[in-house]
Tab-separated table of C-alpha atoms in Angstrom:
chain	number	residue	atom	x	y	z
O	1	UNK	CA	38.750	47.439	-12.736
O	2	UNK	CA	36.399	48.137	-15.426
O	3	UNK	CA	37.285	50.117	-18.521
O	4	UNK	CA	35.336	52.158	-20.134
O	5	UNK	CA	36.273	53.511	-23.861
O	6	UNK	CA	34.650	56.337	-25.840
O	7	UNK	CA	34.752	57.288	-29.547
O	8	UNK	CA	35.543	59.434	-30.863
O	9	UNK	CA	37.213	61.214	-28.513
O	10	UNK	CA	36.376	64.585	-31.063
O	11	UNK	CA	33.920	65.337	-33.049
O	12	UNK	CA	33.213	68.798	-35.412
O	13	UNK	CA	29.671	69.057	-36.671
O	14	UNK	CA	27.631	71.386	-38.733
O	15	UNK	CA	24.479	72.247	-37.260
O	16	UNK	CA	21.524	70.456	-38.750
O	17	UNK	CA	23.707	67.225	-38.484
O	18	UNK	CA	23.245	63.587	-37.307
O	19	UNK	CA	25.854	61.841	-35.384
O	20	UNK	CA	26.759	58.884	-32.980
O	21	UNK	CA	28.880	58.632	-29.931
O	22	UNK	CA	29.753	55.038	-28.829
O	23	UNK	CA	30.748	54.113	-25.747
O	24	UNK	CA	32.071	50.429	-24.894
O	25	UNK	CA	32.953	48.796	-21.698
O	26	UNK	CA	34.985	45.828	-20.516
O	27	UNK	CA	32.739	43.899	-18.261
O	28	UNK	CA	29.178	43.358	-17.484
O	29	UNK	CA	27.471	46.268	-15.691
O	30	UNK	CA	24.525	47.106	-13.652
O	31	UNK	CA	23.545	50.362	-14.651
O	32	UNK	CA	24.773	52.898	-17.602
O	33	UNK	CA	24.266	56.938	-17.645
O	34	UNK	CA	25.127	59.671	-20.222
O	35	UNK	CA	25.928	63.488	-19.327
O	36	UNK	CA	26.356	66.098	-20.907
O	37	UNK	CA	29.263	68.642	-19.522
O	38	UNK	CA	28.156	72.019	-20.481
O	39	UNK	CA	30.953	75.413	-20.927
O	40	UNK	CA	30.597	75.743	-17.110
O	41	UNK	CA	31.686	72.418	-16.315
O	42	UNK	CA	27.817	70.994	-14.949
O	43	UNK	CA	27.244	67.693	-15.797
O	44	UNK	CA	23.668	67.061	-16.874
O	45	UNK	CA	21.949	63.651	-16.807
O	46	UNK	CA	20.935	62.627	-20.700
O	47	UNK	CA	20.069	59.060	-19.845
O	48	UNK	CA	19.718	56.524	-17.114
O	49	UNK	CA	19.895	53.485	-19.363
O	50	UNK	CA	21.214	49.518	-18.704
O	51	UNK	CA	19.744	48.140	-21.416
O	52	UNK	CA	17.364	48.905	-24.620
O	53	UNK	CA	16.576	52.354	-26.231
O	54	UNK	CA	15.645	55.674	-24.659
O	55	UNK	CA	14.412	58.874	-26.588
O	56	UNK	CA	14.200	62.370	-25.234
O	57	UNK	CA	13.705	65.270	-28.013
O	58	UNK	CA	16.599	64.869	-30.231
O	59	UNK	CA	18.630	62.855	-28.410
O	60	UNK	CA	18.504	58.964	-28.056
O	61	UNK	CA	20.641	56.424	-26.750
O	62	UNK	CA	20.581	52.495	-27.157
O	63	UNK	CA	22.427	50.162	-24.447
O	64	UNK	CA	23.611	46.393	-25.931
O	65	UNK	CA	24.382	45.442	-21.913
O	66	UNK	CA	25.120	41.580	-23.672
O	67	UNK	CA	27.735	42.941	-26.302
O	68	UNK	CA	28.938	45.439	-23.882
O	69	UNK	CA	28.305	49.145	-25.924
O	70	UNK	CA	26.197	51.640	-25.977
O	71	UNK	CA	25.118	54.399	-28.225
O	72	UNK	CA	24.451	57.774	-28.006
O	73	UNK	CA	22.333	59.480	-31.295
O	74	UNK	CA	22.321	63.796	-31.499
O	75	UNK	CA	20.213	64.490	-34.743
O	76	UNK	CA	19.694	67.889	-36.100
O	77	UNK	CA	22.466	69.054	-34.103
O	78	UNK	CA	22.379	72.938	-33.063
O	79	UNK	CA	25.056	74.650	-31.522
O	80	UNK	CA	23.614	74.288	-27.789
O	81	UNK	CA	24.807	70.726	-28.388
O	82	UNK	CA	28.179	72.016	-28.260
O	83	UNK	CA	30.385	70.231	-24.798
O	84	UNK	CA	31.696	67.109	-23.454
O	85	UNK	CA	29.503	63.824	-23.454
O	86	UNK	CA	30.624	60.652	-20.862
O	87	UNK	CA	29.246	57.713	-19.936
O	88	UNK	CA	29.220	56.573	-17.001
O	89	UNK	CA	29.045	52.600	-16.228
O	90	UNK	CA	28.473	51.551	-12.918
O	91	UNK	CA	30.400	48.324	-11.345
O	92	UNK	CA	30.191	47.233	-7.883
O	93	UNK	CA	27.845	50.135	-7.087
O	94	UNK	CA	30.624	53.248	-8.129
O	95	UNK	CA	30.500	54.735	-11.725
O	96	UNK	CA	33.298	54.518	-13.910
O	97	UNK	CA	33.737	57.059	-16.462
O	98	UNK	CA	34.715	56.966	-19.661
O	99	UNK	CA	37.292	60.214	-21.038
O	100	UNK	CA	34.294	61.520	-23.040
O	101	UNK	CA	33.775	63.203	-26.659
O	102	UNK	CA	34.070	66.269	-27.105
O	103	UNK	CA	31.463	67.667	-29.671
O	104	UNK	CA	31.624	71.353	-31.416
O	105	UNK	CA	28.920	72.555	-33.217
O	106	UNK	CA	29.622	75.047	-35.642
O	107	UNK	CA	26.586	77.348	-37.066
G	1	UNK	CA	14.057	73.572	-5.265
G	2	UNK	CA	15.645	70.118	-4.820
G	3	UNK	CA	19.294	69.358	-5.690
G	4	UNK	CA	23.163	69.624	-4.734
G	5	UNK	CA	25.097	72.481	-4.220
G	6	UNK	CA	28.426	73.198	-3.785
G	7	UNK	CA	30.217	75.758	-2.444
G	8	UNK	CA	32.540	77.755	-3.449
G	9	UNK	CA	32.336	78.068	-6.841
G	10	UNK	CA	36.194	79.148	-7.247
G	11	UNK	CA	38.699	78.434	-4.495
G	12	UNK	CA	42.065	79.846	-4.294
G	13	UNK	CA	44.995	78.402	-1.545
G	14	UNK	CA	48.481	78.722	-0.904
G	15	UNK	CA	50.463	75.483	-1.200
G	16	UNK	CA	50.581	73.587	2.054
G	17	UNK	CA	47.061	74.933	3.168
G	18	UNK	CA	44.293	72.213	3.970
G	19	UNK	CA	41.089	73.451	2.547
G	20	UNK	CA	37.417	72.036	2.724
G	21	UNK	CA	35.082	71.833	-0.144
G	22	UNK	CA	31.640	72.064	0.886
G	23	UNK	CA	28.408	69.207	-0.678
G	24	UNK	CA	24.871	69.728	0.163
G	25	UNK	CA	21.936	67.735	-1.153
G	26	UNK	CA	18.032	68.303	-0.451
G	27	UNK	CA	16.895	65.075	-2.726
G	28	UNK	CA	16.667	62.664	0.536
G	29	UNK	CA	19.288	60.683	-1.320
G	30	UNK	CA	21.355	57.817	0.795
G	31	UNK	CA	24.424	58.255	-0.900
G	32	UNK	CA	26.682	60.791	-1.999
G	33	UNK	CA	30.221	61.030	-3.508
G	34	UNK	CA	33.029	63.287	-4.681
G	35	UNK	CA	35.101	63.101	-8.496
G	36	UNK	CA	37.611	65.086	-9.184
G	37	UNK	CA	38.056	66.241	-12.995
G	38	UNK	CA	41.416	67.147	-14.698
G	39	UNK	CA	41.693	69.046	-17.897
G	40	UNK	CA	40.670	67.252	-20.918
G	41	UNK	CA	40.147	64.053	-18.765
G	42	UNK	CA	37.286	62.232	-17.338
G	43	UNK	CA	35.746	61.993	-14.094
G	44	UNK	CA	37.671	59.758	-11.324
G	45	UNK	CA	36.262	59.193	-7.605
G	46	UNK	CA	38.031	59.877	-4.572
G	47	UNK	CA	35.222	59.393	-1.526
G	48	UNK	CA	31.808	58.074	-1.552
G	49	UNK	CA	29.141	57.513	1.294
G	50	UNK	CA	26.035	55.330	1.230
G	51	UNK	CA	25.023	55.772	4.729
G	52	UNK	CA	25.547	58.231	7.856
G	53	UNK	CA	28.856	57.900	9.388
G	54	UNK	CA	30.110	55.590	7.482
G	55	UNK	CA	31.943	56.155	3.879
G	56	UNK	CA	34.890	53.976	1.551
G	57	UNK	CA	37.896	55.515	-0.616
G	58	UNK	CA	37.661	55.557	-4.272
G	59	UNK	CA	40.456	54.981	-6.780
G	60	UNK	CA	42.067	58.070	-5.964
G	61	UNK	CA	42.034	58.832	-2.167
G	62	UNK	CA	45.363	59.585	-0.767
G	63	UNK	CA	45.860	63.016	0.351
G	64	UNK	CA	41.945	63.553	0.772
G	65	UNK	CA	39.342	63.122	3.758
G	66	UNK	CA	35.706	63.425	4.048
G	67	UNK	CA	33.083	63.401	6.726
G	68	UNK	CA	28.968	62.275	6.740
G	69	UNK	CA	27.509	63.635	9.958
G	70	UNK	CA	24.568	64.237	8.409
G	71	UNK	CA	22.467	62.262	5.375
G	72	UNK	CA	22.432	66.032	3.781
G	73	UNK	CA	25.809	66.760	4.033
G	74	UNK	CA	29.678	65.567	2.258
G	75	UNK	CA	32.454	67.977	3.050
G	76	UNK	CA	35.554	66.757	1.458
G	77	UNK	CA	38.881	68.183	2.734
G	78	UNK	CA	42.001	68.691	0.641
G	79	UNK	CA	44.789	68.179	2.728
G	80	UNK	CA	48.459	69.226	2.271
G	81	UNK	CA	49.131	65.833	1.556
G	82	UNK	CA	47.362	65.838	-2.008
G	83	UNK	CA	50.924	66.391	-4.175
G	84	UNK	CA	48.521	68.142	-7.181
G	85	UNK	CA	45.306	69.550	-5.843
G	86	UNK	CA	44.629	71.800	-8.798
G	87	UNK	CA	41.202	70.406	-10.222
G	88	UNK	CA	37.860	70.846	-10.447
G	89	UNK	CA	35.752	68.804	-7.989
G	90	UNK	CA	32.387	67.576	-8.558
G	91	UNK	CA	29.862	66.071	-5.871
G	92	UNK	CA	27.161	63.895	-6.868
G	93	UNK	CA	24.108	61.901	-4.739
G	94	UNK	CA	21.712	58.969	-5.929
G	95	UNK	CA	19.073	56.887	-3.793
G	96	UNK	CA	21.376	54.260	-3.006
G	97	UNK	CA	24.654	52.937	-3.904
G	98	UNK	CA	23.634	49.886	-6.117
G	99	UNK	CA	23.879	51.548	-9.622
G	100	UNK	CA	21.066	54.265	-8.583
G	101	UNK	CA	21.151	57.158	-10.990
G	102	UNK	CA	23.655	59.738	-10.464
G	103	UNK	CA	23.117	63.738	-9.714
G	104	UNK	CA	25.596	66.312	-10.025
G	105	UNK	CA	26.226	69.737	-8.175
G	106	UNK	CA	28.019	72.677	-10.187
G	107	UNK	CA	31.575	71.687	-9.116
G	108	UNK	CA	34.305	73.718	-7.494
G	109	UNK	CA	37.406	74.709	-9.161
G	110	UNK	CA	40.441	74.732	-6.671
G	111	UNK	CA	43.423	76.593	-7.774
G	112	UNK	CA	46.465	75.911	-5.409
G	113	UNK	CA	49.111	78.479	-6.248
């Protein structure tokens, strides 16, 4: 099956900072999300993105479906931030999910 | 409001006990599915559904059934069979099957002691 391989897998960061999740996959894909897994364990939908650039507050994310990656960008990071981020790629209509990165936030 | 729920939120069971987990979705969604999450580890799928009565194993099935009676509704049933129950369990729904965009309930954590 399809692998799916994040980096890093954790990631300290003062607030006010910039940084870059990457997530890469082994085959071509139809469709590519990002969540966010808060304390409580909820999974919340960041982007619904195959291909190009999406931007939604601080967060953005940029899928390279032809090189097989795709990037998630926090700037000005603030503690909410703070939680588990996976992608999700989607093969043969089920998602596969990546082990995610786990990002702290420190004030 | 529309959206998935899950029920409960924290399940306890003696070893050897089947126990059902319950999935409910208002968003008119066609299919549904259920993940189950260990510790420090990502999401893997065990059941999914893209139409009424009918639904296909995931990558990690065994000792796990599920029912779709109804387009609203995904029980999943952890059976006595499942050698390491202890998770938490997430149900999601989208549209349709083909890459759709995925929603997730709150999860339920089942403890098996």
């Amino acid at each position: 099956g399809i692998q799916v391989e994040q980096s890093p897998p954790d990631l300290i960061l003062q607030e006010g900072a910039n940084s870059t999740l990457r997530c890469n996959f082994s085959d071509s894909v139809n469709n590519l999300q990002w969540f966010h897994q808060n304390p409580w364990g909820q999974l919340i939908n960041l982007f619904y993105i195959p291909s190009g650039t999406k931007q939604n507050g601080r967060l953005s994310a940029t899928t390279v479906a032809t090189e097989r990656y795709s990037l998630l960008y926090i700037s000005s990071s603030q503690t909410t931030d703070s939680g588990v981020y996976f992608c999700a790629v989607d093969s043969w209509g089920k998602f596969q999910f990546g082990a995610g990165t786990q990002v702290v936030v420190t004030p | 409001d529309g959206g998935i729920t899950q029920s409960p939120k924290y399940l306890f069971r003696k070893e050897g006990q089947n126990v059902t987990l319950s999935c409910e979705q208002n968003l008119n969604h066609d299919a549904m599915y259920w993940y189950r999450q260990d510790p420090g580890q990502g999401l893997r799928l065990i059941y999914y559904s893209q139409i009424v009565n009918d639904f296909q194993k995931g990558d990690i099935a065994e000792g796990y059934s599920v029912s779709r009676e109804k387009k609203e509704s995904f029980p999943l049933t952890v059976t006595s069979a499942q050698k390491n129950p202890t998770a938490f369990y997430l149900c999601a729904s989208s549209k349709g099957l083909a890459g759709d965009e995925q929603f997730f309930g709150p999860g339920t954590r089942l403890t098996v002691l």
